[in-house]
Structures are given as structure tokens and as C-alpha cells.
CSV table of C-alpha atoms and ligand atoms in Angstrom, one decimal:
chain,number,residue,atom,x,y,z
A,1,MET,CA,0.0,0.0,0.0
A,2,VAL,CA,1.4,3.4,-1.0
A,3,LYS,CA,-0.8,6.4,-0.1
A,4,ILE,CA,-0.3,9.8,-1.5
A,5,THR,CA,-1.7,13.0,0.0
A,6,TYR,CA,-1.8,16.4,-1.8
A,7,HIS,CA,-1.3,19.7,0.1
A,8,GLY,CA,-1.6,21.9,-2.9
A,9,HIS,CA,1.1,23.5,-5.1
A,10,ALA,CA,3.9,20.9,-5.4
A,11,CYS,CA,3.6,19.4,-2.0
A,12,PHE,CA,2.8,15.7,-1.5
A,13,GLU,CA,3.1,13.4,1.4
A,14,VAL,CA,3.8,9.7,0.6
A,15,THR,CA,3.7,6.8,2.9
A,16,ASP,CA,4.0,3.0,2.6
A,17,GLY,CA,2.4,2.6,6.0
A,18,THR,CA,5.8,2.4,7.7
A,19,HIS,CA,7.9,5.2,6.2
A,20,ASN,CA,6.6,8.7,5.6
A,21,LEU,CA,8.1,11.3,3.3
A,22,ILE,CA,7.1,14.8,2.1
A,23,ILE,CA,8.0,16.4,-1.1
A,24,ASP,CA,8.5,20.2,-1.5
A,25,PRO,CA,6.8,21.0,1.9
A,26,PHE,CA,5.3,24.5,1.2
A,27,LEU,CA,2.6,24.8,3.8
A,28,GLU,CA,2.9,28.1,5.7
A,29,GLY,CA,2.0,30.8,3.2
A,30,ASN,CA,0.5,28.2,0.8
A,31,PRO,CA,-3.2,29.2,0.4
A,32,SER,CA,-4.2,25.7,-0.6
A,33,ALA,CA,-2.5,23.8,2.3
A,34,THR,CA,-4.9,22.3,4.8
A,35,LYS,CA,-2.1,21.0,7.1
A,36,LYS,CA,0.3,22.9,9.4
A,37,ALA,CA,4.0,22.3,9.2
A,38,ASP,CA,4.0,21.4,12.9
A,39,ASP,CA,1.5,18.6,12.3
A,40,VAL,CA,3.7,16.9,9.6
A,41,LYS,CA,5.2,13.6,10.8
A,42,VAL,CA,7.8,12.3,8.4
A,43,GLY,CA,11.3,10.8,8.3
A,44,TRP,CA,12.4,12.3,5.0
A,45,ILE,CA,11.9,15.5,3.1
A,46,VAL,CA,12.6,15.6,-0.7
A,47,VAL,CA,13.3,19.1,-2.0
A,48,THR,CA,13.4,19.6,-5.8
A,49,HIS,CA,14.9,23.1,-5.8
A,50,GLY,CA,15.6,26.2,-3.6
A,51,HIS,CA,12.6,28.4,-4.4
A,52,GLY,CA,10.5,29.4,-1.4
A,53,ASP,CA,7.4,27.6,-2.7
A,54,HIS,CA,9.4,24.3,-2.6
A,55,TRP,CA,11.9,24.6,0.2
A,56,GLY,CA,9.0,26.0,2.2
A,57,ASP,CA,8.8,24.6,5.7
A,58,THR,CA,11.8,22.3,5.4
A,59,PRO,CA,13.6,23.6,8.5
A,60,THR,CA,10.6,23.4,10.7
A,61,ILE,CA,9.6,19.9,9.6
A,62,ALA,CA,13.2,18.6,9.6
A,63,LYS,CA,13.8,19.9,13.2
A,64,ASN,CA,10.5,18.7,14.5
A,65,ASN,CA,11.0,15.1,13.2
A,66,ASN,CA,14.7,14.9,13.0
A,67,ALA,CA,14.0,14.1,9.4
A,68,THR,CA,16.6,13.8,6.6
A,69,VAL,CA,16.5,16.4,3.8
A,70,ILE,CA,17.1,14.7,0.4
A,71,THR,CA,18.2,17.3,-2.1
A,72,ASN,CA,20.9,18.5,-4.4
A,73,PHE,CA,24.4,19.1,-3.1
A,74,GLU,CA,24.1,22.9,-2.8
A,75,LEU,CA,20.8,22.8,-1.0
A,76,SER,CA,22.1,20.1,1.3
A,77,GLU,CA,24.9,22.4,2.3
A,78,PHE,CA,22.4,25.2,2.9
A,79,ALA,CA,20.4,22.7,5.1
A,80,GLY,CA,23.5,21.7,6.9
A,81,LYS,CA,24.3,25.3,7.8
A,82,GLN,CA,20.9,25.5,9.5
A,83,GLY,CA,21.7,22.5,11.6
A,84,LEU,CA,19.5,20.1,9.5
A,85,THR,CA,20.4,16.6,8.6
A,86,ALA,CA,20.7,16.3,4.8
A,87,HIS,CA,21.6,13.6,2.2
A,88,PRO,CA,23.3,15.3,-0.8
A,89,MET,CA,22.6,14.0,-4.3
A,90,HIS,CA,22.8,15.3,-7.8
A,91,ILE,CA,21.3,14.9,-11.2
A,92,GLY,CA,21.4,11.4,-12.5
A,93,GLY,CA,22.4,9.9,-9.2
A,94,ARG,CA,20.3,7.4,-7.3
A,95,ALA,CA,20.5,6.5,-3.6
A,96,ASP,CA,18.9,3.8,-1.4
A,97,PHE,CA,16.9,4.7,1.7
A,98,PRO,CA,15.0,2.6,4.1
A,99,PHE,CA,11.8,3.3,2.2
A,100,GLY,CA,13.3,2.5,-1.3
A,101,SER,CA,15.3,4.9,-3.4
A,102,VAL,CA,15.5,8.4,-4.9
A,103,LYS,CA,17.0,9.4,-8.2
A,104,LEU,CA,17.3,13.0,-9.2
A,105,THR,CA,16.4,14.0,-12.8
A,106,ILE,CA,17.0,17.1,-14.7
A,107,ALA,CA,14.5,20.0,-14.6
A,108,HIS,CA,14.7,23.2,-16.6
A,109,HIS,CA,14.1,26.0,-14.1
A,110,GLY,CA,16.0,28.2,-11.7
A,111,SER,CA,17.0,27.4,-8.1
A,112,THR,CA,18.1,30.4,-5.9
A,113,LEU,CA,18.1,29.7,-2.2
A,114,ALA,CA,14.9,30.4,-0.4
A,115,ASN,CA,14.9,34.0,1.1
A,116,SER,CA,18.4,34.8,-0.2
A,117,ASP,CA,20.1,35.5,-3.4
A,118,GLY,CA,22.5,32.5,-3.1
A,119,TYR,CA,22.9,29.7,-5.6
A,120,GLY,CA,20.7,26.7,-4.8
A,121,GLY,CA,22.3,24.2,-7.3
A,122,SER,CA,20.5,22.8,-10.3
A,123,PRO,CA,16.7,22.4,-10.0
A,124,ALA,CA,15.7,18.7,-10.2
A,125,GLY,CA,12.9,16.3,-10.5
A,126,ALA,CA,12.8,13.1,-8.4
A,127,LEU,CA,12.1,9.5,-9.2
A,128,ILE,CA,11.0,8.0,-5.9
A,129,ASN,CA,10.7,4.3,-5.3
A,130,ILE,CA,8.6,3.4,-2.3
A,131,GLY,CA,6.6,0.3,-1.4
A,132,GLY,CA,7.3,-1.2,-4.9
A,133,LYS,CA,5.8,1.9,-6.7
A,134,THR,CA,7.6,4.4,-8.8
A,135,ILE,CA,6.6,8.1,-8.4
A,136,TYR,CA,8.0,10.8,-10.6
A,137,HIS,CA,7.8,14.3,-9.2
A,138,ALA,CA,8.9,16.6,-12.1
A,139,GLY,CA,9.7,19.5,-9.8
A,140,ASP,CA,9.3,22.9,-11.6
A,141,THR,CA,10.3,22.4,-15.2
A,142,GLY,CA,9.5,23.1,-18.8
A,143,LEU,CA,8.9,20.2,-21.2
A,144,PHE,CA,12.1,18.3,-22.2
A,145,LEU,CA,12.6,15.5,-24.6
A,146,ASP,CA,14.6,13.5,-22.1
A,147,MET,CA,11.3,12.7,-20.4
A,148,GLN,CA,11.1,10.1,-23.1
A,149,LEU,CA,14.2,8.5,-21.7
A,150,ILE,CA,12.8,8.7,-18.2
A,151,GLY,CA,9.7,7.0,-19.5
A,152,ASP,CA,11.7,4.3,-21.3
A,153,MET,CA,13.8,3.4,-18.3
A,154,ASN,CA,11.2,3.5,-15.6
A,155,ASP,CA,7.8,1.9,-15.1
A,156,ILE,CA,6.1,5.0,-13.6
A,157,ASP,CA,3.1,4.3,-11.5
A,158,LEU,CA,2.3,8.0,-10.9
A,159,ALA,CA,3.7,11.2,-12.6
A,160,LEU,CA,3.2,14.5,-10.7
A,161,LEU,CA,3.5,17.2,-13.3
A,162,PRO,CA,3.3,21.0,-13.1
A,163,ILE,CA,0.6,22.4,-15.4
A,164,GLY,CA,0.4,26.0,-14.1
A,165,ASP,CA,2.2,27.5,-17.1
A,166,ASN,CA,4.1,30.8,-16.7
A,167,PHE,CA,6.9,29.3,-14.4
A,168,THR,CA,6.6,25.7,-15.7
A,169,MET,CA,4.9,23.6,-18.3
A,170,GLY,CA,1.4,24.5,-19.1
A,171,PRO,CA,-1.4,21.9,-19.9
A,172,VAL,CA,-0.4,21.3,-23.5
A,173,ASP,CA,3.3,20.7,-22.7
A,174,ALA,CA,2.3,18.6,-19.7
A,175,ALA,CA,0.1,16.4,-21.9
A,176,LYS,CA,3.1,15.9,-24.2
A,177,ALA,CA,5.1,15.0,-21.1
A,178,VAL,CA,2.6,12.3,-20.3
A,179,GLU,CA,3.1,10.9,-23.8
A,180,PHE,CA,6.8,10.7,-23.2
A,181,LEU,CA,6.7,9.4,-19.6
A,182,LYS,CA,3.9,6.8,-20.2
A,183,PRO,CA,2.8,6.8,-16.5
A,184,LYS,CA,-0.1,4.7,-15.3
A,185,LYS,CA,-1.5,7.7,-13.5
A,186,VAL,CA,-0.9,11.4,-13.7
A,187,THR,CA,-1.7,14.0,-11.1
A,188,PRO,CA,-1.4,17.7,-12.1
A,189,MET,CA,0.3,20.1,-9.6
A,190,HIS,CA,1.7,23.7,-9.4
A,191,TYR,CA,-1.5,25.4,-10.6
A,192,ASP,CA,-4.2,27.6,-9.1
A,193,THR,CA,-2.1,28.4,-5.9
A,194,PHE,CA,-1.7,32.0,-7.2
A,195,ASP,CA,-3.6,33.9,-9.9
A,196,ILE,CA,-0.6,33.8,-12.2
A,197,ILE,CA,-0.8,30.0,-12.5
A,198,LYS,CA,-4.6,29.6,-12.7
A,199,GLN,CA,-5.6,26.7,-15.0
A,200,ASP,CA,-8.6,25.0,-16.4
A,201,LEU,CA,-8.4,21.4,-15.3
A,202,LYS,CA,-11.1,20.3,-17.8
A,203,GLU,CA,-8.8,21.5,-20.5
A,204,PHE,CA,-5.9,19.3,-19.2
A,205,GLU,CA,-8.2,16.3,-18.8
A,206,LYS,CA,-9.4,16.8,-22.4
A,207,LEU,CA,-5.8,16.8,-23.7
A,208,LEU,CA,-5.2,13.4,-21.9
A,209,ALA,CA,-8.3,11.8,-23.2
A,210,ASP,CA,-6.6,9.8,-25.9
A,211,LEU,CA,-3.7,8.7,-23.7
A,212,PRO,CA,-3.8,5.5,-21.6
A,213,ALA,CA,-2.7,7.4,-18.4
A,214,GLU,CA,-5.5,7.9,-15.8
A,215,CYS,CA,-5.7,11.6,-14.8
A,216,VAL,CA,-6.3,11.8,-11.0
A,217,ILE,CA,-7.0,15.4,-10.0
A,218,MET,CA,-6.5,15.7,-6.2
A,219,LYS,CA,-8.4,18.1,-3.9
A,220,TYR,CA,-6.3,19.9,-1.3
A,221,GLY,CA,-5.8,17.6,1.7
A,222,SER,CA,-7.1,14.5,-0.1
A,223,SER,CA,-5.4,11.2,-0.4
A,224,TYR,CA,-5.5,8.0,-2.5
A,225,GLU,CA,-3.8,4.7,-2.7
A,226,LEU,CA,-1.6,3.7,-5.6
B,1,NI,NI1,10.5,27.2,-8.7
B,2,MN,MN1,7.5,26.7,-7.9
């Protein structure tokens, strides 16, 4: 059993019933989040890049739970300077964890450090293996052809793809990404949090109509089992 919960924007909690992780924990200041950072109970935090809407509540959650921050080398250094435990990785690398594994993928975006003008390393996506399932969180990215390679080399159960446009892929490019990735399920993210990334979900669903992937649109705070 692998359960996934959506907190809006790019933030998801994933559990296999024993191990709990959170991806891009932007809760305080996230108008769609229904959970408080202090209520999150996880052992690992996966952070795709340094922007505030992804790094978010990483320090609070890491300190409260003595959780390990899994992220790129530069952000792991940033985490370390704040006294947090971090596991440094980088693009193309995979590492094993008690819950399974994480591999960082490319993402075309920026990655300054949250609340500063420092360099946060390359933005990334993450292929997460947990409970025998493969989840691909694309991070913030534009469409790229190498998604085809990610789809060829991985049997993706769930792809979490940004569709908000403006800062990331919009619905048309995200639908093309689904074609490349060939996931069993796709859940859109990084839309509607702010006016600048408002999207018509019906439009996205329509674009996926001819593809085999099942589109699962998640309400804020809702969960489902993979
Ligand atoms: Ni970003
Ligand atoms: Mn973002």
C-alpha cells in the first residue's frame, strides 16, 4: 500500500504505511494547504529546488521530526548550515533509503536559495521508489525530450506534473510529457495556488483523453492509494 496526499502546489506526502516522506513542503503561506508544518510527521523531506514555494517549511519539519532532507548538493549544504540533517545528491544519481530509493532527474528551471540570493544548485525532479511503486515528481520544469528516456527506463506508476504555465509547463506541454513518460496515473500540480498560475483542469483532462494514463485530480488535503 502506498498512499499519496496532496497539500496543494507541489507538496505531497507519501507513505508505505511504515515510512513517511514529504516532497516540497510548502505549507505556511500556501493558500491551498490544509495542514500545518507542525503537524507533519515524516522521516524524509525531498526538496526539488531552492525556491521558497518548494523549500518552504523544510527547516521546521526537519527539526520537529529529526528528518533527513534529500536534495541536491548545494541545497544540502544550505540545510546543513541551518543544523539540519541532509543527504546530498545530484542529477542522474540514485541513492537507497530505508523506504526504497530516490534518483534526481534534470528539470529546466532556476534554483536560488529560499529567502536569499545565493545559488541553490540545479533544480531537479525526483524518481521515488517506495513500497514497490515508482513516483516521478517533475519539480518545476519546462517540457524536455529526455522525459522520453525517463519513461523508457522507468515503469512509472504516478507522474506528478506541473501544469500551471508561466513558471513551468502548461497543460499542452504537460500532456506531451505524459506521452513521453507513459505513467499509469498522472496528477497535475503547481496550478491555481496563485492567480498567475490559474488553470482550467477540464482542458488538461481533455488533452489526456486519448492517452492511456489515468488523470487523477486531487483536492487539497485529499489522499488516494496507488
Ligand atoms: Ni521554482
Ligand atoms: Mn514553484
